Amino acid sequence: TDFRSPDCNDNLRVDPAVGEPLYVDFHAFVIRDELRLITTFAHDALPLAGGDRKRLYQSIPGVIGGVRDTEARVAAILGLFRKANLKLDNRLVFDIGCNTGVMMAEMLADGALWVHGWDHDAVAQAARRVLAALGASRFTVHGETLSEDSDLVGALPDHQRLDGDGVLLYLDVEMDVGYPPSVGRLPWRFMVFEGAPGTQVGAAWRRLQQTDWFGDGGVLAHTMFADNDDGEPRPLILARRRTR
């Protein structure tokens, strides 16, 4: 009854001047088996999120394996940040092709202020459930099929559009998404680019330079790493753009 309309059993407070809600009474809940809950949500996402029908694409550390080893992937990314003397602390992060949101959860755990993720609507719904089950709260997952006409900036709150110091995660989505102009208009300064297996760092960077995203930006750190079953390395680049 405490959550039923119209007034949540008198727990919902409304500002009479503007008619907007101000406060909803908080309740504490206990999940008896968190591991089972997360695993259930993860299995529900199997047909949606690019795995092999038996495993997720992204592993959930401590819960369930996947085609990609999330812990190794995150370690490689944070290694680049250390090389460049950068931190995620209090930065906005934008995850294009966020899948079930596991990388978003890892970025929040490492200090990100807020994470926005984009993926197909059905995958985005699964990501919201997985992130909530993992205990994440500072995230927004947008269900959208990206195209040249997508307006990603329009999905952000006004105060976040002007931040300008965020981090873009562009992880193995080049072949699926390309380089929509709206991604370049998001308020990021640093980009983590992950290429396809077999691609070299130099070739990946030359393709990125052909976009309109970087201006006179450059590479801060890079590496080749492997976190999937076949062990084939792929490029990982941390880049900075200096003009927008």
Short mmCIF file of C-alpha atoms in Angstrom, two decimals:
data_model
loop_
_atom_site.label_atom_id
_atom_site.label_comp_id
_atom_site.label_asym_id
_atom_site.label_seq_id
_atom_site.Cartn_x
_atom_site.Cartn_y
_atom_site.Cartn_z
CA THR A 1 0.00 0.00 0.00
CA ASP A 2 2.92 2.37 0.58
CA PHE A 3 3.53 2.49 -3.19
CA ARG A 4 -0.01 2.76 -4.50
CA SER A 5 -1.32 5.87 -6.21
CA PRO A 6 -2.37 8.54 -5.76
CA ASP A 7 -0.43 9.40 -2.56
CA CYS A 8 1.58 6.26 -1.67
CA ASN A 9 -0.35 5.82 1.58
CA ASP A 10 0.41 9.45 2.45
CA ASN A 11 4.16 8.93 2.00
CA LEU A 12 4.31 11.10 -1.12
CA ARG A 13 4.87 14.79 -0.42
CA VAL A 14 3.91 17.32 -3.07
CA ASP A 15 4.91 20.96 -3.30
CA PRO A 16 1.54 22.75 -3.46
CA ALA A 17 3.07 25.74 -5.27
CA VAL A 18 4.15 23.79 -8.34
CA GLY A 19 2.47 20.42 -7.90
CA GLU A 20 5.76 18.48 -8.05
CA PRO A 21 6.71 15.62 -5.74
CA LEU A 22 9.35 16.41 -3.13
CA TYR A 23 9.76 13.27 -1.06
CA VAL A 24 8.87 9.60 -1.07
CA ASP A 25 9.30 7.64 2.14
CA PHE A 26 12.30 5.31 1.99
CA HIS A 27 12.07 1.60 2.74
CA ALA A 28 14.82 -0.92 3.34
CA PHE A 29 14.62 -4.26 1.55
CA VAL A 30 16.57 -7.46 2.05
CA ILE A 31 17.29 -9.71 -0.95
CA ARG A 32 17.63 -13.23 0.42
CA ASP A 33 19.83 -14.54 -2.40
CA GLU A 34 21.54 -11.76 -4.32
CA LEU A 35 23.72 -14.17 -6.32
CA ARG A 36 20.67 -16.04 -7.56
CA LEU A 37 18.91 -12.79 -8.47
CA ILE A 38 21.86 -11.44 -10.47
CA THR A 39 22.38 -14.79 -12.19
CA THR A 40 18.69 -14.92 -13.16
CA PHE A 41 18.83 -11.46 -14.70
CA ALA A 42 22.04 -12.36 -16.50
CA HIS A 43 20.58 -15.54 -17.98
CA ASP A 44 17.48 -13.61 -19.05
CA ALA A 45 19.81 -11.38 -21.08
CA LEU A 46 21.60 -14.22 -22.90
CA PRO A 47 19.50 -14.07 -26.10
CA LEU A 48 19.88 -10.28 -26.23
CA ALA A 49 23.41 -9.33 -25.40
CA GLY A 50 25.76 -10.79 -27.99
CA GLY A 51 26.86 -13.94 -26.17
CA ASP A 52 26.97 -17.44 -27.54
CA ARG A 53 23.52 -18.54 -26.23
CA LYS A 54 25.20 -20.26 -23.29
CA ARG A 55 27.32 -17.44 -21.96
CA LEU A 56 27.03 -13.69 -21.65
CA TYR A 57 29.21 -11.48 -23.80
CA GLN A 58 30.51 -9.67 -20.71
CA SER A 59 31.31 -11.70 -17.61
CA ILE A 60 29.94 -10.46 -14.29
CA PRO A 61 32.88 -10.67 -11.88
CA GLY A 62 32.21 -13.09 -9.06
CA VAL A 63 28.87 -14.14 -10.52
CA ILE A 64 28.95 -15.59 -14.03
CA GLY A 65 31.48 -16.05 -16.83
CA GLY A 66 31.27 -14.63 -20.32
CA VAL A 67 32.89 -14.50 -23.72
CA ARG A 68 34.82 -11.43 -22.53
CA ASP A 69 36.68 -11.33 -19.21
CA THR A 70 35.43 -8.12 -17.62
CA GLU A 71 38.08 -8.05 -14.89
CA ALA A 72 40.92 -8.33 -17.42
CA ARG A 73 39.27 -5.74 -19.65
CA VAL A 74 38.87 -3.24 -16.81
CA ALA A 75 42.43 -3.87 -15.61
CA ALA A 76 43.74 -3.02 -19.09
CA ILE A 77 41.67 0.19 -19.23
CA LEU A 78 42.69 1.36 -15.77
CA GLY A 79 46.29 0.55 -16.64
CA LEU A 80 46.09 3.09 -19.45
CA PHE A 81 44.67 5.67 -17.05
CA ARG A 82 47.56 5.11 -14.67
CA LYS A 83 50.07 5.51 -17.50
CA ALA A 84 48.45 8.84 -18.40
CA ASN A 85 48.22 9.91 -14.73
CA LEU A 86 44.42 10.19 -14.99
CA LYS A 87 41.62 9.07 -12.70
CA LEU A 88 37.93 8.36 -13.22
CA ASP A 89 37.05 10.12 -9.98
CA ASN A 90 34.01 12.39 -10.34
CA ARG A 91 33.92 12.10 -14.15
CA LEU A 92 30.92 11.42 -16.33
CA VAL A 93 31.35 8.24 -18.38
CA PHE A 94 29.54 7.48 -21.65
CA ASP A 95 29.39 3.81 -22.70
CA ILE A 96 28.37 3.32 -26.33
CA GLY A 97 27.06 -0.21 -26.85
CA CYS A 98 26.91 -0.81 -23.10
CA ASN A 99 25.54 -4.38 -23.36
CA THR A 100 24.31 -5.57 -19.94
CA GLY A 101 25.97 -2.65 -18.18
CA VAL A 102 28.77 -4.54 -16.45
CA MET A 103 31.46 -2.10 -17.62
CA MET A 104 29.26 0.72 -16.35
CA ALA A 105 29.19 -0.91 -12.90
CA GLU A 106 32.97 -1.26 -12.95
CA MET A 107 33.45 2.40 -13.87
CA LEU A 108 31.20 3.46 -11.00
CA ALA A 109 33.15 1.22 -8.62
CA ASP A 110 36.34 2.99 -9.70
CA GLY A 111 34.96 6.43 -8.90
CA ALA A 112 32.92 7.64 -11.88
CA LEU A 113 30.35 10.28 -10.94
CA TRP A 114 27.61 9.02 -13.29
CA VAL A 115 27.49 6.66 -16.25
CA HIS A 116 25.27 6.91 -19.32
CA GLY A 117 24.97 3.83 -21.52
CA TRP A 118 23.33 3.25 -24.90
CA ASP A 119 22.24 0.00 -26.53
CA HIS A 120 19.27 -1.54 -28.31
CA ASP A 121 16.08 -1.20 -26.28
CA ALA A 122 15.78 -4.86 -25.24
CA VAL A 123 19.44 -4.95 -24.17
CA ALA A 124 19.05 -1.64 -22.34
CA GLN A 125 16.17 -3.09 -20.32
CA ALA A 126 18.35 -6.03 -19.32
CA ALA A 127 21.19 -3.66 -18.38
CA ARG A 128 18.94 -1.69 -16.03
CA ARG A 129 17.97 -4.87 -14.19
CA VAL A 130 21.53 -6.17 -13.95
CA LEU A 131 22.89 -2.82 -12.75
CA ALA A 132 20.17 -2.47 -10.12
CA ALA A 133 20.81 -6.03 -8.92
CA LEU A 134 24.53 -5.21 -8.63
CA GLY A 135 23.63 -2.28 -6.39
CA ALA A 136 24.50 0.48 -8.85
CA SER A 137 22.48 3.69 -8.67
CA ARG A 138 24.34 6.48 -10.52
CA PHE A 139 23.49 5.38 -14.04
CA THR A 140 21.11 5.98 -16.93
CA VAL A 141 20.69 3.40 -19.67
CA HIS A 142 19.17 4.66 -22.92
CA GLY A 143 17.43 2.23 -25.24
CA GLU A 144 18.26 3.42 -28.74
CA THR A 145 19.51 2.05 -32.05
CA LEU A 146 22.24 4.52 -32.92
CA SER A 147 22.20 6.21 -36.31
CA GLU A 148 23.54 9.30 -38.01
CA ASP A 149 20.48 11.21 -36.74
CA SER A 150 20.68 10.15 -33.08
CA ASP A 151 20.65 12.99 -30.54
CA LEU A 152 22.61 11.63 -27.59
CA VAL A 153 23.24 15.01 -26.00
CA GLY A 154 19.50 15.64 -25.84
CA ALA A 155 19.19 12.63 -23.53
CA LEU A 156 21.43 14.22 -20.88
CA PRO A 157 20.29 16.46 -18.02
CA ASP A 158 21.10 20.11 -18.66
CA HIS A 159 23.80 20.31 -15.98
CA GLN A 160 25.67 17.33 -17.46
CA ARG A 161 25.70 18.68 -21.00
CA LEU A 162 28.16 21.39 -19.98
CA ASP A 163 30.57 19.20 -18.01
CA GLY A 164 33.05 18.69 -20.86
CA ASP A 165 35.55 16.54 -18.96
CA GLY A 166 33.96 13.12 -19.33
CA VAL A 167 35.22 9.76 -20.58
CA LEU A 168 33.86 7.98 -23.64
CA LEU A 169 33.98 4.17 -23.74
CA TYR A 170 33.98 2.99 -27.36
CA LEU A 171 34.64 -0.67 -26.80
CA ASP A 172 34.53 -2.98 -29.83
CA VAL A 173 31.54 -1.19 -31.38
CA GLU A 174 33.19 0.36 -34.43
CA MET A 175 31.87 -2.30 -36.84
CA ASP A 176 28.33 -2.17 -35.42
CA VAL A 177 27.92 1.56 -34.84
CA GLY A 178 30.45 3.39 -36.98
CA TYR A 179 31.09 6.97 -35.84
CA PRO A 180 27.76 8.84 -35.44
CA PRO A 181 28.26 12.62 -35.18
CA SER A 182 26.19 12.75 -31.98
CA VAL A 183 28.78 10.66 -30.13
CA GLY A 184 31.34 13.36 -30.88
CA ARG A 185 29.00 16.00 -29.43
CA LEU A 186 28.80 14.33 -26.03
CA PRO A 187 30.76 16.22 -23.32
CA TRP A 188 33.82 13.95 -23.17
CA ARG A 189 37.49 14.85 -23.28
CA PHE A 190 39.01 11.39 -23.02
CA MET A 191 38.15 8.34 -25.11
CA VAL A 192 38.90 4.68 -24.50
CA PHE A 193 38.82 2.94 -27.87
CA GLU A 194 38.89 -0.83 -28.19
CA GLY A 195 39.37 -2.28 -31.64
CA ALA A 196 38.57 -5.64 -33.15
CA PRO A 197 40.92 -8.62 -32.69
CA GLY A 198 43.79 -8.58 -35.15
CA THR A 199 43.72 -4.79 -35.57
CA GLN A 200 46.90 -2.91 -34.74
CA VAL A 201 47.11 0.27 -32.68
CA GLY A 202 48.41 2.39 -35.56
CA ALA A 203 45.64 1.38 -37.93
CA ALA A 204 42.96 1.96 -35.28
CA TRP A 205 44.29 5.44 -34.47
CA ARG A 206 44.42 6.44 -38.15
CA ARG A 207 40.72 5.56 -38.50
CA LEU A 208 39.85 7.60 -35.44
CA GLN A 209 41.73 10.59 -36.80
CA GLN A 210 39.49 10.53 -39.87
CA THR A 211 36.45 11.32 -37.73
CA ASP A 212 35.40 14.84 -36.73
CA TRP A 213 35.77 14.02 -33.04
CA PHE A 214 39.36 14.81 -32.16
CA GLY A 215 40.51 18.09 -33.63
CA ASP A 216 44.15 18.34 -32.61
CA GLY A 217 43.89 15.60 -30.00
CA GLY A 218 46.32 12.76 -29.54
CA VAL A 219 47.08 9.38 -27.95
CA LEU A 220 47.90 9.37 -24.24
CA ALA A 221 48.52 5.64 -23.83
CA HIS A 222 47.92 2.41 -25.70
CA THR A 223 48.39 -1.34 -25.42
CA MET A 224 47.49 -4.64 -27.04
CA PHE A 225 45.58 -7.04 -24.81
CA ALA A 226 43.53 -10.25 -24.99
CA ASP A 227 40.63 -11.20 -22.74
CA ASN A 228 38.59 -13.59 -24.86
CA ASP A 229 38.73 -17.33 -25.46
CA ASP A 230 40.78 -17.29 -28.64
CA GLY A 231 43.50 -15.17 -27.05
CA GLU A 232 43.81 -12.93 -30.11
CA PRO A 233 45.05 -9.48 -29.03
CA ARG A 234 43.21 -6.28 -29.80
CA PRO A 235 44.21 -2.62 -29.54
CA LEU A 236 43.22 -0.44 -26.62
CA ILE A 237 43.81 3.31 -26.94
CA LEU A 238 43.33 6.13 -24.46
CA ALA A 239 43.07 9.38 -26.43
CA ARG A 240 42.38 13.00 -25.61
CA ARG A 241 40.76 15.66 -27.73
CA ARG A 242 41.79 19.26 -27.16
CA THR A 243 39.15 21.05 -29.15
CA ARG A 244 35.43 20.51 -29.59
#
